[in-house]
PDB file of C-alpha atoms and ligand atoms in Angstrom:
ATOM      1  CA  UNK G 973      33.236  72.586 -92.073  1.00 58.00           C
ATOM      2  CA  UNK G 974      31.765  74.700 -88.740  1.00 58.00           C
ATOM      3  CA  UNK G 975      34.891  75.745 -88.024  1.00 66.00           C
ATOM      4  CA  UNK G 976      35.287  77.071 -91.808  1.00 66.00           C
ATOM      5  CA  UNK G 977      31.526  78.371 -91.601  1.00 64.00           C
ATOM      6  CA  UNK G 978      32.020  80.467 -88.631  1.00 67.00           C
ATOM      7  CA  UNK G 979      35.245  81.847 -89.651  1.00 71.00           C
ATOM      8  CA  UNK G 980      33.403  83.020 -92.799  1.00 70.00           C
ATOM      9  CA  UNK G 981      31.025  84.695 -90.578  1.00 72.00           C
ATOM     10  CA  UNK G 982      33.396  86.334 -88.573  1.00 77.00           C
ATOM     11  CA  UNK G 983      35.235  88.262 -91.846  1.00 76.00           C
ATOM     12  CA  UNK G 984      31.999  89.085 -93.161  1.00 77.00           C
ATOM     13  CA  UNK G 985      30.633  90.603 -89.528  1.00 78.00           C
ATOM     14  CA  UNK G 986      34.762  92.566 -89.634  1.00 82.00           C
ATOM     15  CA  UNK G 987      33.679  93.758 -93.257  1.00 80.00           C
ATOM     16  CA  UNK G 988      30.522  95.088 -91.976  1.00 80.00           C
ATOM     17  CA  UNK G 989      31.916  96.972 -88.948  1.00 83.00           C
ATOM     18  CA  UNK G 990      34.697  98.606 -91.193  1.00 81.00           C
ATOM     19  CA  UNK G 991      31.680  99.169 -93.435  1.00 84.00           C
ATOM     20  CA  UNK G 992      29.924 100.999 -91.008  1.00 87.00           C
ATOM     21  CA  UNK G 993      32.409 102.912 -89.275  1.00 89.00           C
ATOM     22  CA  UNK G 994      33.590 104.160 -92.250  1.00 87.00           C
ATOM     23  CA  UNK G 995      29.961 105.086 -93.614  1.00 89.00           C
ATOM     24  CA  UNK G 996      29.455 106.544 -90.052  1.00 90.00           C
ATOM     25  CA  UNK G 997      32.819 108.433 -90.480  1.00 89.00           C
ATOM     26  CA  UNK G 998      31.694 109.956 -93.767  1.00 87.00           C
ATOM     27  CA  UNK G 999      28.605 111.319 -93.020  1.00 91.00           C
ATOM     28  CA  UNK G1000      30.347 112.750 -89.935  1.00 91.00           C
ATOM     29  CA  UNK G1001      32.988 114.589 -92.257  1.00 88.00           C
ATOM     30  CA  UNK G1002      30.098 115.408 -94.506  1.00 88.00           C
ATOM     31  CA  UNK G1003      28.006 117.084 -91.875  1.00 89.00           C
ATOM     32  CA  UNK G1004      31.231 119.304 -90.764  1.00 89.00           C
ATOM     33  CA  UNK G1005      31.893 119.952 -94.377  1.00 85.00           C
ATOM     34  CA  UNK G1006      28.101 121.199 -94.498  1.00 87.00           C
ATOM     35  CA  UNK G1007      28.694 122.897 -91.359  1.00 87.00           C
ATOM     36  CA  UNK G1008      31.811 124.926 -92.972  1.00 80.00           C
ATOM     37  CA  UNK G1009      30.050 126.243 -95.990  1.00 78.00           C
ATOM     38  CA  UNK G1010      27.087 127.361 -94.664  1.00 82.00           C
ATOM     39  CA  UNK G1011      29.316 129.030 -91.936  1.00 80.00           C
ATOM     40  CA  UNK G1012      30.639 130.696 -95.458  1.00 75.00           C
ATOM     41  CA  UNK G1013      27.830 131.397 -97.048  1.00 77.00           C
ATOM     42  CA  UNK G1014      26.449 133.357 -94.347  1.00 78.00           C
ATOM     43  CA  UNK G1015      29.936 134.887 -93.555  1.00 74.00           C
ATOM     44  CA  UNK G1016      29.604 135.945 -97.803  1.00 72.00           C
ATOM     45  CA  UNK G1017      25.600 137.303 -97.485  1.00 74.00           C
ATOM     46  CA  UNK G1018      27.264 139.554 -93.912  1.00 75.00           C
ATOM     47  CA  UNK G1019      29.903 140.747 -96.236  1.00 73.00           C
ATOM     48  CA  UNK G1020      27.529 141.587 -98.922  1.00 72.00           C
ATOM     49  CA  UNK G1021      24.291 143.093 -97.389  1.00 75.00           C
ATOM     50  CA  UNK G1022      26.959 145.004 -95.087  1.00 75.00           C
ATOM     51  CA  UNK G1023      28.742 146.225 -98.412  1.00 73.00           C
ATOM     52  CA  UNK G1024      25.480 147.484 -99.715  1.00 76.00           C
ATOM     53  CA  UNK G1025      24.727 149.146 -96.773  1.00 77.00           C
ATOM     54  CA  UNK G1026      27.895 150.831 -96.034  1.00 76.00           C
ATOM     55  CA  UNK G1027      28.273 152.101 -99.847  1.00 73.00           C
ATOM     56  CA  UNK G1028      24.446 153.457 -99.845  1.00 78.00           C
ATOM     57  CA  UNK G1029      24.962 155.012 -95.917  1.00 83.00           C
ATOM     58  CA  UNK G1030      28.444 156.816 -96.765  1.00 86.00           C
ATOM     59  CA  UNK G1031      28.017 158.084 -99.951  1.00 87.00           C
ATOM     60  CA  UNK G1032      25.830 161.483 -98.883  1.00 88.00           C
ATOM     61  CA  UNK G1033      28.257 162.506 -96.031  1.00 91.00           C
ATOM     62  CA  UNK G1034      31.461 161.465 -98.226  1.00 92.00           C
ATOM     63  CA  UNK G1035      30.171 163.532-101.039  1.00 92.00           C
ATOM     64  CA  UNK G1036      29.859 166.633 -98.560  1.00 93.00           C
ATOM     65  CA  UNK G1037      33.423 165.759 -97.057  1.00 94.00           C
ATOM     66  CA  UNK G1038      34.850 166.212-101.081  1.00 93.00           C
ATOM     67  CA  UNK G1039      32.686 169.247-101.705  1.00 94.00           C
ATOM     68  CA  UNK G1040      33.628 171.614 -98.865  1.00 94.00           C
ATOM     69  CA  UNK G1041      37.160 170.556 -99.157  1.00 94.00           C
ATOM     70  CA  UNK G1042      37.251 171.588-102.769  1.00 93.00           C
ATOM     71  CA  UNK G1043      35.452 174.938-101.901  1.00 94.00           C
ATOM     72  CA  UNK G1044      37.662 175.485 -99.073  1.00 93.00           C
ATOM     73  CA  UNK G1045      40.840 174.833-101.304  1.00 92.00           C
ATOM     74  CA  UNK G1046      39.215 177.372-103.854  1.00 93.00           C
ATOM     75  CA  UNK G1047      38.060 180.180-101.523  1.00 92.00           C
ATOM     76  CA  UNK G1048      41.077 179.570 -99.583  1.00 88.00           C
ATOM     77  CA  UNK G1049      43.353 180.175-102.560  1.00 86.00           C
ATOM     78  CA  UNK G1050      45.255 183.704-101.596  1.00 89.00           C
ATOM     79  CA  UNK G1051      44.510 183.132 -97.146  1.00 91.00           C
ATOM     80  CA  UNK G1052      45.488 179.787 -96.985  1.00 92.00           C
ATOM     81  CA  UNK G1053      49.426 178.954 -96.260  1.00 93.00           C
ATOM     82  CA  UNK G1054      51.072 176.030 -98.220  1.00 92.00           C
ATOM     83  CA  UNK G1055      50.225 173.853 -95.205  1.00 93.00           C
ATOM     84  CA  UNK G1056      46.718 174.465 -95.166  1.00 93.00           C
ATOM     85  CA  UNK G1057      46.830 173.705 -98.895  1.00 92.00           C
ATOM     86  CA  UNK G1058      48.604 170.500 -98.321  1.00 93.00           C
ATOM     87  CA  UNK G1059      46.197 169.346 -95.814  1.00 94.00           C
ATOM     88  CA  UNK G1060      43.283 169.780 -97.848  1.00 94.00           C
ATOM     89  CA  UNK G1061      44.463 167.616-100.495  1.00 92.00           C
ATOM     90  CA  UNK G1062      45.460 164.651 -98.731  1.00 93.00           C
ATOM     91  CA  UNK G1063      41.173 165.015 -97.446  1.00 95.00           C
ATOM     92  CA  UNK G1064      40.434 164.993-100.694  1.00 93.00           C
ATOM     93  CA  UNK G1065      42.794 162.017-101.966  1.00 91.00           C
ATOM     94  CA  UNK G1066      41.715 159.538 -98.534  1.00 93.00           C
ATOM     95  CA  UNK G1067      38.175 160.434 -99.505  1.00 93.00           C
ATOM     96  CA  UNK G1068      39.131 159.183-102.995  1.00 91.00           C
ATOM     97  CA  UNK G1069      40.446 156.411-102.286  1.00 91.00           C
ATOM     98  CA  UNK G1070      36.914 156.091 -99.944  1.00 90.00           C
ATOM     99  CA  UNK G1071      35.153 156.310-102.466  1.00 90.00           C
ATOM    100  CA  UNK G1072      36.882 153.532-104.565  1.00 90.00           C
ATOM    101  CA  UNK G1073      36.244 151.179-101.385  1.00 89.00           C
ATOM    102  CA  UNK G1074      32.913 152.383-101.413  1.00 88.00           C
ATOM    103  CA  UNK G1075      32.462 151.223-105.235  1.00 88.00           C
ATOM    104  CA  UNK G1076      34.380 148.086-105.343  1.00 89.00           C
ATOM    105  CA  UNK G1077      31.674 146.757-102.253  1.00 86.00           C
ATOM    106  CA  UNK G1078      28.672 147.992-104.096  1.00 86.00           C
ATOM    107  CA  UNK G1079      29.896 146.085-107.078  1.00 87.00           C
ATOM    108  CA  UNK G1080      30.398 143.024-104.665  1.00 88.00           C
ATOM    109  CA  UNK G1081      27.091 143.011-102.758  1.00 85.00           C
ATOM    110  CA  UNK G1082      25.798 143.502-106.886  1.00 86.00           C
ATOM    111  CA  UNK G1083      27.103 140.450-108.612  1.00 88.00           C
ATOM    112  CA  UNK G1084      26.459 138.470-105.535  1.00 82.00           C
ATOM    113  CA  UNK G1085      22.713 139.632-105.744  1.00 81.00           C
ATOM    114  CA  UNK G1086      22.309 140.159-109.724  1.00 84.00           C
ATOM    115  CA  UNK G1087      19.977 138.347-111.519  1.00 89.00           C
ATOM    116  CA  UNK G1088      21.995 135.307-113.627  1.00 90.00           C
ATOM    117  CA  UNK G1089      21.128 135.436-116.975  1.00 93.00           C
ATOM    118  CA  UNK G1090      22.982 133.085-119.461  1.00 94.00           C
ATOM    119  CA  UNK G1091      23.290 133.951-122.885  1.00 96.00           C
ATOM    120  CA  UNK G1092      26.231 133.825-125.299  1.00 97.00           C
ATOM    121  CA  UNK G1093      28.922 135.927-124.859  1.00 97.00           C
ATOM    122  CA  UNK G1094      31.704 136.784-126.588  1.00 98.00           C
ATOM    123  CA  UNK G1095      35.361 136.820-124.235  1.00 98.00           C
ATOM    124  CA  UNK G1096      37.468 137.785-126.740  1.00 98.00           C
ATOM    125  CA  UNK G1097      35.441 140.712-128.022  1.00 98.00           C
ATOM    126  CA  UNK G1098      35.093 141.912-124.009  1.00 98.00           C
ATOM    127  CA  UNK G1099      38.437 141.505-123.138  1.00 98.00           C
ATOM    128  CA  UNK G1100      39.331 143.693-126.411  1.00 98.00           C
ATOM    129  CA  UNK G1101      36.557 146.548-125.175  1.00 98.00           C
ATOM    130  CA  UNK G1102      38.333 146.330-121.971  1.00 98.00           C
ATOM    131  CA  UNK G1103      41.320 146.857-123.108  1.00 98.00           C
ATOM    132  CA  UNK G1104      40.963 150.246-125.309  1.00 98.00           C
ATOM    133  CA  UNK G1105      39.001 151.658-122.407  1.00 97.00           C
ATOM    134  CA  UNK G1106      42.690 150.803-120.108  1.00 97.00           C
ATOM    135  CA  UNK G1107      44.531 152.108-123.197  1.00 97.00           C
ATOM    136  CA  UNK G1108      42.630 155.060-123.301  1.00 97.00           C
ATOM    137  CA  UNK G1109      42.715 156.103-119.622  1.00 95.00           C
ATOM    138  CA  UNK G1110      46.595 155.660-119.391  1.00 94.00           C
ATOM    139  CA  UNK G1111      47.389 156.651-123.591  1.00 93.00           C
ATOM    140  CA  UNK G1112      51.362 156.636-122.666  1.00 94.00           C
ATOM    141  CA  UNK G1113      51.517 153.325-121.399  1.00 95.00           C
ATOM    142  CA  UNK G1114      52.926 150.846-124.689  1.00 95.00           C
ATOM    143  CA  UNK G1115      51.517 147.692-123.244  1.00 97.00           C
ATOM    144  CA  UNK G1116      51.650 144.182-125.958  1.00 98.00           C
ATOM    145  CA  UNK G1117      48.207 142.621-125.699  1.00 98.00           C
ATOM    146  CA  UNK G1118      47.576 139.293-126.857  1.00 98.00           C
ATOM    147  CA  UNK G1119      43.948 137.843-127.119  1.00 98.00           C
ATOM    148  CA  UNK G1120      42.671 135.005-128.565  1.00 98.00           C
ATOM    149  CA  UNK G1121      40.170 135.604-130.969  1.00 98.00           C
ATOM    150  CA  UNK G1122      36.644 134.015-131.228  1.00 96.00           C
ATOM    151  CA  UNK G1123      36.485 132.537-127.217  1.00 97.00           C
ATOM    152  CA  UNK G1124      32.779 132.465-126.838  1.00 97.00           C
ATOM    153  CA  UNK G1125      30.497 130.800-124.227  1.00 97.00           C
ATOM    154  CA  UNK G1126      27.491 130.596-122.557  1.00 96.00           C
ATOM    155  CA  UNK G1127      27.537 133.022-119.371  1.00 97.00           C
ATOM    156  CA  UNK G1128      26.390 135.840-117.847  1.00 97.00           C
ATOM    157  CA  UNK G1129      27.239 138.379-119.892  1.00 96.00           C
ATOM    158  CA  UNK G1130      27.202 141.632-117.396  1.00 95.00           C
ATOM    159  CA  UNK G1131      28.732 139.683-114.791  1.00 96.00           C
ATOM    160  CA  UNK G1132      32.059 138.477-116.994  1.00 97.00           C
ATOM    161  CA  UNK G1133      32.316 142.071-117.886  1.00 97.00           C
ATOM    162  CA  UNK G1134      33.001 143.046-114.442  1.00 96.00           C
ATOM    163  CA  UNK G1135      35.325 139.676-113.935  1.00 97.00           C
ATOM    164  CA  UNK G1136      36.914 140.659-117.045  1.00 98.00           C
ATOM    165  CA  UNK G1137      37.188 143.941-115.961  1.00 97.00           C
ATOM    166  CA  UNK G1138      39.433 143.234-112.747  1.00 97.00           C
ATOM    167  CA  UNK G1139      41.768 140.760-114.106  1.00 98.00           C
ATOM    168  CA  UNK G1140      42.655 142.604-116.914  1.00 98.00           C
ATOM    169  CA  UNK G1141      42.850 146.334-115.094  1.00 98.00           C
ATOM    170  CA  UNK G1142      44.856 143.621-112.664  1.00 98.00           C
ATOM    171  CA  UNK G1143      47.309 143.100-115.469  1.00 98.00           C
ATOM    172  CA  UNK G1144      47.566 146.314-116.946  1.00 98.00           C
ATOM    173  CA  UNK G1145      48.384 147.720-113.128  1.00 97.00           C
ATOM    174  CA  UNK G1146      51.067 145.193-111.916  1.00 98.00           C
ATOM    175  CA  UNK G1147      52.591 145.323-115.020  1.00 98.00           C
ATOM    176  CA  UNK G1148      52.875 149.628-114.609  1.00 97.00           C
ATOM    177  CA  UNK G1149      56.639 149.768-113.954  1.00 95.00           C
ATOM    178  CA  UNK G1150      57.787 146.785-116.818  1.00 95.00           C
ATOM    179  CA  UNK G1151      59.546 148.787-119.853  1.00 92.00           C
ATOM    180  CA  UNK G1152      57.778 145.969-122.151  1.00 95.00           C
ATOM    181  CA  UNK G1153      54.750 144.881-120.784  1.00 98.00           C
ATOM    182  CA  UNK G1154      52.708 141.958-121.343  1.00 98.00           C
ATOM    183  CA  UNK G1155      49.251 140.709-121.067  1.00 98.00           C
ATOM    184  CA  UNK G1156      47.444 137.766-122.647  1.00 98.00           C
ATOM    185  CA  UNK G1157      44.066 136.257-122.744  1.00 98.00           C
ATOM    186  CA  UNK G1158      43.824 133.034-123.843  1.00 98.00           C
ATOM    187  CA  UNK G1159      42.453 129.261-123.231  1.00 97.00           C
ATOM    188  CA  UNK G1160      42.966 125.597-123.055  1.00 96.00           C
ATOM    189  CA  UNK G1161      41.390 122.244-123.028  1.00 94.00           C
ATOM    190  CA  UNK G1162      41.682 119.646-120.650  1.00 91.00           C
ATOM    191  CA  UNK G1163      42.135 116.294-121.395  1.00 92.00           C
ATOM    192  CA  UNK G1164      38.590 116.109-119.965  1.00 91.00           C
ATOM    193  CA  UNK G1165      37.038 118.896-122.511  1.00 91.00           C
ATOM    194  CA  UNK G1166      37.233 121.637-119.776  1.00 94.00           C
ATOM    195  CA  UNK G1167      38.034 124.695-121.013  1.00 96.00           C
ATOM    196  CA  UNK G1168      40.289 126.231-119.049  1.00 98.00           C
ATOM    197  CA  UNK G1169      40.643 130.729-119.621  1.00 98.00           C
ATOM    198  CA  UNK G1170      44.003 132.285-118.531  1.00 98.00           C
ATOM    199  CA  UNK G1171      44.748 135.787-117.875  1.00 98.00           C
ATOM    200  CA  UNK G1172      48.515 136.428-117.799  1.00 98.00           C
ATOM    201  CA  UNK G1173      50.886 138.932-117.723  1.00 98.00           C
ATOM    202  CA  UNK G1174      54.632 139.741-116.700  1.00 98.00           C
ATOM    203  CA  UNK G1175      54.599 141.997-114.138  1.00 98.00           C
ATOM    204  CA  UNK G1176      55.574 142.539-110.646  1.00 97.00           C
ATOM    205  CA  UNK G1177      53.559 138.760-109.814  1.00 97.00           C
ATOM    206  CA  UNK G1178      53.402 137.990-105.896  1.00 96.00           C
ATOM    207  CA  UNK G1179      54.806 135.273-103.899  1.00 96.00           C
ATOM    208  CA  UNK G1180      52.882 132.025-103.479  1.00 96.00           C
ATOM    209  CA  UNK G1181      53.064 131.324-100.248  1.00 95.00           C
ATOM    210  CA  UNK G1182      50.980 134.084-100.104  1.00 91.00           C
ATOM    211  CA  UNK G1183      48.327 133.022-102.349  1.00 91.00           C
ATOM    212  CA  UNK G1184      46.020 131.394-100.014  1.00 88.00           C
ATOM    213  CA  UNK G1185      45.073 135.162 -99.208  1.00 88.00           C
ATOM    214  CA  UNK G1186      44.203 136.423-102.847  1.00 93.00           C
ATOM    215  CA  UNK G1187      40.435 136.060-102.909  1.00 93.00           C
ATOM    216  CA  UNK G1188      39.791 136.792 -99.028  1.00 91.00           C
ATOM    217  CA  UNK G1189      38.274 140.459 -99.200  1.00 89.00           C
ATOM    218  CA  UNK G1190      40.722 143.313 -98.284  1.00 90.00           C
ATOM    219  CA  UNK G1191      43.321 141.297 -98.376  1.00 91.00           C
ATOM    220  CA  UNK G1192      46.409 142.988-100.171  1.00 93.00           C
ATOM    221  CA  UNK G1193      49.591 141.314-101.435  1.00 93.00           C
ATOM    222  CA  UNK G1194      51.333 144.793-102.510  1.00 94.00           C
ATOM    223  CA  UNK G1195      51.882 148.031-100.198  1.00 93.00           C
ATOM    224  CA  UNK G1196      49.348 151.088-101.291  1.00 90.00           C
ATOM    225  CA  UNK G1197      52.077 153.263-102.253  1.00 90.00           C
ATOM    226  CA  UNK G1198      53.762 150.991-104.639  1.00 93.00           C
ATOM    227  CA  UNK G1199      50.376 149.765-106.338  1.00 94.00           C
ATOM    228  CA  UNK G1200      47.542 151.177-105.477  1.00 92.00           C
ATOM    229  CA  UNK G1201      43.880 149.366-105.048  1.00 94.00           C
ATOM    230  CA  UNK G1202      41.055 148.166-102.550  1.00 93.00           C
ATOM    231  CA  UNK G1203      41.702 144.639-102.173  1.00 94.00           C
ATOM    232  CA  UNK G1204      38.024 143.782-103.367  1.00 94.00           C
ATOM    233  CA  UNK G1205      38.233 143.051-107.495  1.00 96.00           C
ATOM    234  CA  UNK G1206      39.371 139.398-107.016  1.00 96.00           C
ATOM    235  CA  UNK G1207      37.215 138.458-104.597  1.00 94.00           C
ATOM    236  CA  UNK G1208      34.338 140.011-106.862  1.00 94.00           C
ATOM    237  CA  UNK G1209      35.411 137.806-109.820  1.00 97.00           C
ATOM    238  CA  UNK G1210      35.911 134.623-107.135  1.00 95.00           C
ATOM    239  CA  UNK G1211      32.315 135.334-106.783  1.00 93.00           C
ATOM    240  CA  UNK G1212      31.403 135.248-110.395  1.00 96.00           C
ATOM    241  CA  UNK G1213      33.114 132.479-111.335  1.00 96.00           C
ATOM    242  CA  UNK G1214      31.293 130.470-108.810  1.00 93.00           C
ATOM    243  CA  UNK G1215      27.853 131.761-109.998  1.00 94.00           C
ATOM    244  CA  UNK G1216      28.721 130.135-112.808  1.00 96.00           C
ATOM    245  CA  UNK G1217      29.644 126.914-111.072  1.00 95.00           C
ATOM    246  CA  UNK G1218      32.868 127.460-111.961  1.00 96.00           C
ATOM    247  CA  UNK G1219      36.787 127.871-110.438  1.00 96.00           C
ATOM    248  CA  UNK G1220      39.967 130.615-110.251  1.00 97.00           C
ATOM    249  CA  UNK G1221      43.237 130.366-109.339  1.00 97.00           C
ATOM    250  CA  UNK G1222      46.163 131.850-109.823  1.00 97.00           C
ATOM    251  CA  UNK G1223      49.913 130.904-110.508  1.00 98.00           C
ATOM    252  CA  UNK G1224      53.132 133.857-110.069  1.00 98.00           C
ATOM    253  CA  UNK G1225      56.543 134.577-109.294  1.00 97.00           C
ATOM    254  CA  UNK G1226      57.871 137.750-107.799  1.00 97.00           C
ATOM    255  CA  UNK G1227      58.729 139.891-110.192  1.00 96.00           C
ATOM    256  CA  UNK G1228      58.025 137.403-112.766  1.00 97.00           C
ATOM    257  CA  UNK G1229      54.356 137.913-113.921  1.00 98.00           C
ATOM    258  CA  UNK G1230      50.826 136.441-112.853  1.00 98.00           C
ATOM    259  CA  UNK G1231      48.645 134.083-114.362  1.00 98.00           C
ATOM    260  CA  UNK G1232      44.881 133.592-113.461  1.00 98.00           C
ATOM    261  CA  UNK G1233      42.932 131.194-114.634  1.00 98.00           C
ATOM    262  CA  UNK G1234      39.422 130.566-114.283  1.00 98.00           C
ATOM    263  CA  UNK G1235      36.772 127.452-115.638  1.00 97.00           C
ATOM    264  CA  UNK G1236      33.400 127.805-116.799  1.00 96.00           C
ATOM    265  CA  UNK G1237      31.625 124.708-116.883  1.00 92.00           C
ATOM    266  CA  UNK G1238      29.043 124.321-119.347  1.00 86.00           C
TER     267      UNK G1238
HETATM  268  N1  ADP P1770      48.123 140.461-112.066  1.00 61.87           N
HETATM  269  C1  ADP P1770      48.598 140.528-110.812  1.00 61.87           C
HETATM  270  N2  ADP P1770      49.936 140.553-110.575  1.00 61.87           N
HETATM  271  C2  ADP P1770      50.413 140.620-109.322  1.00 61.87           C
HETATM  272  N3  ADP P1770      49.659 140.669-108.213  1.00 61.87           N
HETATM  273  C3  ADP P1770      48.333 140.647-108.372  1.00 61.87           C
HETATM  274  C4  ADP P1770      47.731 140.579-109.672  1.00 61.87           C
HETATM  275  N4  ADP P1770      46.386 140.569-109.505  1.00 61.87           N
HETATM  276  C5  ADP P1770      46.166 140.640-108.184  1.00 61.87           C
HETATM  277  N5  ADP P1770      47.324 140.688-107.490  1.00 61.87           N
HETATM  278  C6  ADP P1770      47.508 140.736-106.031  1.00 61.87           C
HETATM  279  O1  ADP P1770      46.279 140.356-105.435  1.00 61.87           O
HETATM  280  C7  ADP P1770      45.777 141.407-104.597  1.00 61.87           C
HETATM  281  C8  ADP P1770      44.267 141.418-104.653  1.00 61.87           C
HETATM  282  O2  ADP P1770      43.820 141.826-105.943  1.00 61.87           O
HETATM  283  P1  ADP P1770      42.510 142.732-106.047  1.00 61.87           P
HETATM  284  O3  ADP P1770      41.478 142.105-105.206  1.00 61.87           O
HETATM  285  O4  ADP P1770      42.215 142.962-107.486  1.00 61.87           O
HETATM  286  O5  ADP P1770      42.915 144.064-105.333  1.00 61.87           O
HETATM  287  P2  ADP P1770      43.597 145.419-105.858  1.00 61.87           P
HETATM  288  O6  ADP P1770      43.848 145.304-107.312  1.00 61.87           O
HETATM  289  O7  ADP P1770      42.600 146.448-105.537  1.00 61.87           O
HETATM  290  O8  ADP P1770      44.809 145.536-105.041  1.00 61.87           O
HETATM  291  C9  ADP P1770      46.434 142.674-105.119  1.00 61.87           C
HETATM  292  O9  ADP P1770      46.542 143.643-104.111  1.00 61.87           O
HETATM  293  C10 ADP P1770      47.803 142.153-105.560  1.00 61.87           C
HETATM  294  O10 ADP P1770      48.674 142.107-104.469  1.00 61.87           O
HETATM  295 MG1   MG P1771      42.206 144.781-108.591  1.00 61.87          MG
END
């Protein structure tokens, strides 16, 4: 009967170590987890404030760099040799492409700093806005769009604009060199309710082993020449979808189309 007793005793006194070592390895995990994100977070606000000042800072002396060189291409017309000529424009095309950089981080350090306002919002009517305004800067492109009608929910309407914005002019770019392109906006439900939004096309798509990269700023999965672009839009709608508490990721091939999808939990 002792014997039985302090056997007992002993399991329960092994449960409670386990117990606590485990609870003690939890919290440990927990803290470095804590650790981690704030480490992010701050890493994010750097990125941000830094964005906002770099776009505000450059802007005067990048506006003066395009201005003389489009005087001095125009007053240079009959004096200046073919060379000259060619040097001139590639200032003015690098300070282009500056001042797309310059842009895409403003818009950043903005949606990270905006005011979140929810309010209902129609997807399927932005997406379609988005769309004509694509179609009408490129009018020879013959692209099929296909977008569910009537997805509404309760967001921040100014902010899915701009998230909207990028995966679609995402789409509509990677798909540039299909003969019949290919974009659609749709959702699903979960087995759990979650609606889940996809934005897909069949375009040039990317490798995923690579995909670990998408959303990191500046990071790049196709050379400048072949498409061109800042490296900034998804980690702008990353950011959005997480002010709304929700996810993205993304599924491709190469050379087989892209699919992102994003959640917003409501
Ligand atoms: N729809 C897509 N199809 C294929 N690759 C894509 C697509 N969307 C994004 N990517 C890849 O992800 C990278 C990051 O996207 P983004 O931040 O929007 O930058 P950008 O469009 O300026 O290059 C792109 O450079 C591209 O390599
Ligand atoms: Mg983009």
């Amino acid at each position: 009967m002792l014997k039985a007793l302090a056997n007992t005793t002993s399991v329960a006194m092994e449960n409670v170590r386990v117990y606590s070592e485990l609870e003690q390895r939890v919290k440990e995990r927990t803290a470095q987890l804590e650790r981690a994100n704030a480490r992010l977070e701050e890493a994010n606000r750097e990125l941000e404030s830094f964005g906002h000042a770099v776009s505000h800072d450059l802007a005067a002396p990048l506006r003066s760099i395009r201005g003389f060189a489009q005087m001095a291409l125009k007053e240079g017309e009959t004096t200046l040799n073919e060379r000259g000529r060619q040097y001139l424009a590639i200032v003015q095309s690098s300070a282009r492409q500056m001042r797309e950089v310059m842009d895409d981080l403003l818009r950043l350090s903005q949606v990270a700093r905006a005011e979140f306002k929810k309010e209902q919002v129609d997807l399927s009517r932005l997406a379609q806005e988005i769309i004509k305004q694509l179609s009408a800067h490129s009018p020879d492109r013959i692209v099929d769009v296909q977008i569910t009608e009537g997805m509404e929910v309760e967001a921040d309407s100014g902010l899915l604009r701009i998230a909207l914005e990028n995966l679609l002019s995402n789409a509509w770019k990677y798909t540039a060199k299909r003969a019949s392109a290919r974009i659609e906006f749709g959702k699903m439900t979960q087995p759990d309710g979650l609606q889940v939004y996809c934005v897909r096309d069949n375009g040039a798509g990317f490798d995923m082993k690579q995909a670990g990269h998408l959303f990191q700023p500046f990071k790049r999965l196709h050379r400048q020449d072949e498409f061109p672009g800042t490296g900034i839009g998804l980690t702008t709608v990353q950011r959005i979808i997480q002010r709304h508490g929700g996810w993205v990721w993304a599924e491709a091939q190469v050379e087989n189309g892209a699919a992102f999808y994003f959640t917003l939990p409501q």
